[in-house]
């Protein structure tokens, strides 16, 4: 019998109902491209929780993606924590969990909204908007860590700036001067000191002129298109500010300037109003020679303006620096390189999944859990080369009787290996199992499918393949 173990997030039933509802809605209302075809999709990037407000950071050969987390059934920005994901290849994303939450700030009471991480002097600074308990108004806090995946701690014990406005972005110019920008309905900036946790001078408003930020009609209080979510960077001597425009629904627009504080010139739309979320939120980086645009929509089952999902598209600047129109897709960005199956890969490194959840592992990092019969993880572009002979995984189970099936061609495709998982004595009591594999050559998408009876089956922390003989380890080869 499966011990009582409530799922941390969506239940299978809730997902199924939401999925059916979203399909009906998709056919009735929306462009098909926004709703993923599961076999081919790489967008949205994360499928096991709702994510919002993407903020990418390139560091040491990976993109670290910082997001918010819309709680299941959120109906008004129910957001308690921030999350971190990373990738080396744009399609297989590792879940690093939540190293920062509202509770990390003793002075905050709610609302883990749109932030950004920047790196300086070997440290990582996470600027976030959250509600200040004392005033009930939004303020900007800053947390710091020695690692891009945390843990992060409140750097100040009080807000960095507090004027009731949101959505910080930080840009460090070539001369070393850092700027913090934020705002809704205004657009503010202040110079940060080299310590990145204090500022010099007082916050100033960037003039929101129609020449700089376009013309909004129908709202005399907001004559320009600037709404929220600024993202500032510099490319080829030109300063860019990309932002959510108009409300609601929002689209993504941008302006450029010869300097970090302007004067700004409105340059038009990047991403038109699309998707099932009335907000959108931009983040742009260059990675391994390609430019990427991150955004959010409501493309997951049950998705909406309060249950959003982050996604990514590749793009190229025009020769004059213009950003082209970018549309939401379910295919996402192409893979850059391949995944190496002969080194340890985290089980929570996922291109696409069905049914799984993740949770903090007692051995560090995260593990995959709450797996039931038929749940699967797809890992894309795995470079097997001449082929492995065995598969090894770090697993735990409080029930036993489950197995990890290795399949090619799809979650129900050809079985190339099957590793049985015994009852290890608990969901966080880990052991290593190995089993022989055959027929794995070249570069292939790999499906790790959880199989067994009813109830939860297997927790998985990491896996790898080897080319030598399978090591005799606990577990039952062939399951
Ligand atoms: O996620 C909460 C808020 O919604 C963000 O701060 C805004 O940018 C909008 O995406």
PDB file of N, CA and C in Angstrom, residues 78-119:
ATOM      1  N   UNK A  78      -0.686  34.781  -6.701  1.00  0.00           N
ATOM      2  CA  UNK A  78      -0.292  34.078  -5.482  1.00  0.00           C
ATOM      3  C   UNK A  78       1.107  33.537  -5.723  1.00  0.00           C
ATOM      4  N   UNK A  79       2.095  34.268  -5.225  1.00  0.00           N
ATOM      5  CA  UNK A  79       3.501  33.968  -5.518  1.00  0.00           C
ATOM      6  C   UNK A  79       4.299  34.096  -4.218  1.00  0.00           C
ATOM      7  N   UNK A  80       4.868  32.965  -3.757  1.00  0.00           N
ATOM      8  CA  UNK A  80       5.547  32.945  -2.461  1.00  0.00           C
ATOM      9  C   UNK A  80       7.055  32.816  -2.571  1.00  0.00           C
ATOM     10  N   UNK A  81       7.535  32.381  -3.708  1.00  0.00           N
ATOM     11  CA  UNK A  81       8.959  32.055  -3.821  1.00  0.00           C
ATOM     12  C   UNK A  81       9.446  32.325  -5.234  1.00  0.00           C
ATOM     13  N   UNK A  82      10.765  32.421  -5.342  1.00  0.00           N
ATOM     14  CA  UNK A  82      11.404  32.500  -6.645  1.00  0.00           C
ATOM     15  C   UNK A  82      12.098  31.175  -6.919  1.00  0.00           C
ATOM     16  N   UNK A  83      12.314  30.860  -8.183  1.00  0.00           N
ATOM     17  CA  UNK A  83      12.890  29.581  -8.573  1.00  0.00           C
ATOM     18  C   UNK A  83      14.070  29.796  -9.515  1.00  0.00           C
ATOM     19  N   UNK A  84      14.951  28.785  -9.593  1.00  0.00           N
ATOM     20  CA  UNK A  84      16.114  28.826 -10.483  1.00  0.00           C
ATOM     21  C   UNK A  84      16.149  27.568 -11.345  1.00  0.00           C
ATOM     22  N   UNK A  85      16.467  27.770 -12.616  1.00  0.00           N
ATOM     23  CA  UNK A  85      16.612  26.695 -13.594  1.00  0.00           C
ATOM     24  C   UNK A  85      17.905  26.960 -14.351  1.00  0.00           C
ATOM     25  N   UNK A  86      18.503  25.925 -14.955  1.00  0.00           N
ATOM     26  CA  UNK A  86      19.671  26.218 -15.780  1.00  0.00           C
ATOM     27  C   UNK A  86      19.769  25.221 -16.918  1.00  0.00           C
ATOM     28  N   UNK A  87      20.489  25.654 -17.965  1.00  0.00           N
ATOM     29  CA  UNK A  87      20.707  24.788 -19.120  1.00  0.00           C
ATOM     30  C   UNK A  87      22.055  25.103 -19.741  1.00  0.00           C
ATOM     31  N   UNK A  88      22.636  24.083 -20.399  1.00  0.00           N
ATOM     32  CA  UNK A  88      23.817  24.314 -21.222  1.00  0.00           C
ATOM     33  C   UNK A  88      23.465  24.223 -22.695  1.00  0.00           C
ATOM     34  N   UNK A  89      22.227  23.760 -22.994  1.00  0.00           N
ATOM     35  CA  UNK A  89      21.916  23.475 -24.402  1.00  0.00           C
ATOM     36  C   UNK A  89      20.565  24.023 -24.866  1.00  0.00           C
ATOM     37  N   UNK A  90      19.894  24.805 -24.037  1.00  0.00           N
ATOM     38  CA  UNK A  90      18.638  25.487 -24.364  1.00  0.00           C
ATOM     39  C   UNK A  90      17.397  24.587 -24.359  1.00  0.00           C
ATOM     40  N   UNK A  91      17.567  23.282 -24.234  1.00  0.00           N
ATOM     41  CA  UNK A  91      16.368  22.423 -24.232  1.00  0.00           C
ATOM     42  C   UNK A  91      16.272  21.524 -22.991  1.00  0.00           C
ATOM     43  N   UNK A  92      17.392  21.096 -22.474  1.00  0.00           N
ATOM     44  CA  UNK A  92      17.383  20.289 -21.244  1.00  0.00           C
ATOM     45  C   UNK A  92      17.641  21.234 -20.075  1.00  0.00           C
ATOM     46  N   UNK A  93      16.626  21.447 -19.238  1.00  0.00           N
ATOM     47  CA  UNK A  93      16.694  22.425 -18.150  1.00  0.00           C
ATOM     48  C   UNK A  93      16.723  21.707 -16.808  1.00  0.00           C
ATOM     49  N   UNK A  94      17.650  22.116 -15.953  1.00  0.00           N
ATOM     50  CA  UNK A  94      17.786  21.535 -14.618  1.00  0.00           C
ATOM     51  C   UNK A  94      17.038  22.391 -13.599  1.00  0.00           C
ATOM     52  N   UNK A  95      16.268  21.728 -12.765  1.00  0.00           N
ATOM     53  CA  UNK A  95      15.513  22.406 -11.700  1.00  0.00           C
ATOM     54  C   UNK A  95      16.408  22.552 -10.479  1.00  0.00           C
ATOM     55  N   UNK A  96      16.700  23.789 -10.102  1.00  0.00           N
ATOM     56  CA  UNK A  96      17.523  24.038  -8.911  1.00  0.00           C
ATOM     57  C   UNK A  96      16.680  24.434  -7.702  1.00  0.00           C
ATOM     58  N   UNK A  97      15.376  24.309  -7.812  1.00  0.00           N
ATOM     59  CA  UNK A  97      14.531  24.571  -6.660  1.00  0.00           C
ATOM     60  C   UNK A  97      14.356  26.052  -6.367  1.00  0.00           C
ATOM     61  N   UNK A  98      14.084  26.339  -5.106  1.00  0.00           N
ATOM     62  CA  UNK A  98      13.774  27.713  -4.692  1.00  0.00           C
ATOM     63  C   UNK A  98      14.757  28.171  -3.612  1.00  0.00           C
ATOM     64  N   UNK A  99      15.807  28.899  -4.028  1.00  0.00           N
ATOM     65  CA  UNK A  99      16.772  29.377  -3.031  1.00  0.00           C
ATOM     66  C   UNK A  99      16.430  30.748  -2.466  1.00  0.00           C
ATOM     67  N   UNK A 100      15.234  31.259  -2.778  1.00  0.00           N
ATOM     68  CA  UNK A 100      14.838  32.575  -2.263  1.00  0.00           C
ATOM     69  C   UNK A 100      13.314  32.623  -2.237  1.00  0.00           C
ATOM     70  N   UNK A 101      12.796  33.149  -1.134  1.00  0.00           N
ATOM     71  CA  UNK A 101      11.341  33.254  -1.009  1.00  0.00           C
ATOM     72  C   UNK A 101      11.017  34.534  -0.252  1.00  0.00           C
ATOM     73  N   UNK A 102       9.731  34.848  -0.188  1.00  0.00           N
ATOM     74  CA  UNK A 102       9.295  36.010   0.602  1.00  0.00           C
ATOM     75  C   UNK A 102       9.814  35.876   2.036  1.00  0.00           C
ATOM     76  N   UNK A 103       9.809  34.646   2.549  1.00  0.00           N
ATOM     77  CA  UNK A 103      10.251  34.409   3.933  1.00  0.00           C
ATOM     78  C   UNK A 103      11.727  34.711   4.136  1.00  0.00           C
ATOM     79  N   UNK A 104      12.505  34.803   3.038  1.00  0.00           N
ATOM     80  CA  UNK A 104      13.927  35.142   3.170  1.00  0.00           C
ATOM     81  C   UNK A 104      14.127  36.584   3.617  1.00  0.00           C
ATOM     82  N   UNK A 105      13.097  37.415   3.440  1.00  0.00           N
ATOM     83  CA  UNK A 105      13.172  38.833   3.805  1.00  0.00           C
ATOM     84  C   UNK A 105      12.301  39.051   5.048  1.00  0.00           C
ATOM     85  N   UNK A 106      12.942  39.313   6.183  1.00  0.00           N
ATOM     86  CA  UNK A 106      12.184  39.422   7.442  1.00  0.00           C
ATOM     87  C   UNK A 106      11.172  40.562   7.379  1.00  0.00           C
ATOM     88  N   UNK A 107      11.425  41.534   6.517  1.00  0.00           N
ATOM     89  CA  UNK A 107      10.565  42.722   6.427  1.00  0.00           C
ATOM     90  C   UNK A 107       9.452  42.578   5.391  1.00  0.00           C
ATOM     91  N   UNK A 108       9.409  41.422   4.697  1.00  0.00           N
ATOM     92  CA  UNK A 108       8.436  41.246   3.608  1.00  0.00           C
ATOM     93  C   UNK A 108       7.283  40.362   4.050  1.00  0.00           C
ATOM     94  N   UNK A 109       6.135  40.558   3.430  1.00  0.00           N
ATOM     95  CA  UNK A 109       4.964  39.788   3.849  1.00  0.00           C
ATOM     96  C   UNK A 109       4.327  38.966   2.733  1.00  0.00           C
ATOM     97  N   UNK A 110       4.563  39.303   1.466  1.00  0.00           N
ATOM     98  CA  UNK A 110       3.885  38.591   0.368  1.00  0.00           C
ATOM     99  C   UNK A 110       4.484  39.032  -0.967  1.00  0.00           C
ATOM    100  N   UNK A 111       4.122  38.288  -2.017  1.00  0.00           N
ATOM    101  CA  UNK A 111       4.341  38.704  -3.402  1.00  0.00           C
ATOM    102  C   UNK A 111       5.800  38.595  -3.856  1.00  0.00           C
ATOM    103  N   UNK A 112       6.155  37.422  -4.324  1.00  0.00           N
ATOM    104  CA  UNK A 112       7.473  37.181  -4.920  1.00  0.00           C
ATOM    105  C   UNK A 112       7.375  37.495  -6.414  1.00  0.00           C
ATOM    106  N   UNK A 113       7.493  38.758  -6.734  1.00  0.00           N
ATOM    107  CA  UNK A 113       7.250  39.205  -8.111  1.00  0.00           C
ATOM    108  C   UNK A 113       8.541  39.278  -8.926  1.00  0.00           C
ATOM    109  N   UNK A 114       8.508  40.017 -10.017  1.00  0.00           N
ATOM    110  CA  UNK A 114       9.530  39.879 -11.069  1.00  0.00           C
ATOM    111  C   UNK A 114      10.874  40.478 -10.686  1.00  0.00           C
ATOM    112  N   UNK A 115      11.907  39.641 -10.605  1.00  0.00           N
ATOM    113  CA  UNK A 115      13.236  40.108 -10.244  1.00  0.00           C
ATOM    114  C   UNK A 115      14.278  39.784 -11.298  1.00  0.00           C
ATOM    115  N   UNK A 116      15.530  40.074 -10.954  1.00  0.00           N
ATOM    116  CA  UNK A 116      16.649  39.764 -11.854  1.00  0.00           C
ATOM    117  C   UNK A 116      17.907  39.537 -11.022  1.00  0.00           C
ATOM    118  N   UNK A 117      18.760  38.609 -11.492  1.00  0.00           N
ATOM    119  CA  UNK A 117      20.048  38.356 -10.856  1.00  0.00           C
ATOM    120  C   UNK A 117      21.156  38.897 -11.749  1.00  0.00           C
ATOM    121  N   UNK A 118      22.105  39.611 -11.157  1.00  0.00           N
ATOM    122  CA  UNK A 118      23.317  39.995 -11.879  1.00  0.00           C
ATOM    123  C   UNK A 118      24.511  39.518 -11.063  1.00  0.00           C
ATOM    124  N   UNK A 119      25.617  39.315 -11.780  1.00  0.00           N
ATOM    125  CA  UNK A 119      26.827  38.807 -11.148  1.00  0.00           C
ATOM    126  C   UNK A 119      27.879  39.901 -11.122  1.00  0.00           C
TER     127      UNK A 119
END
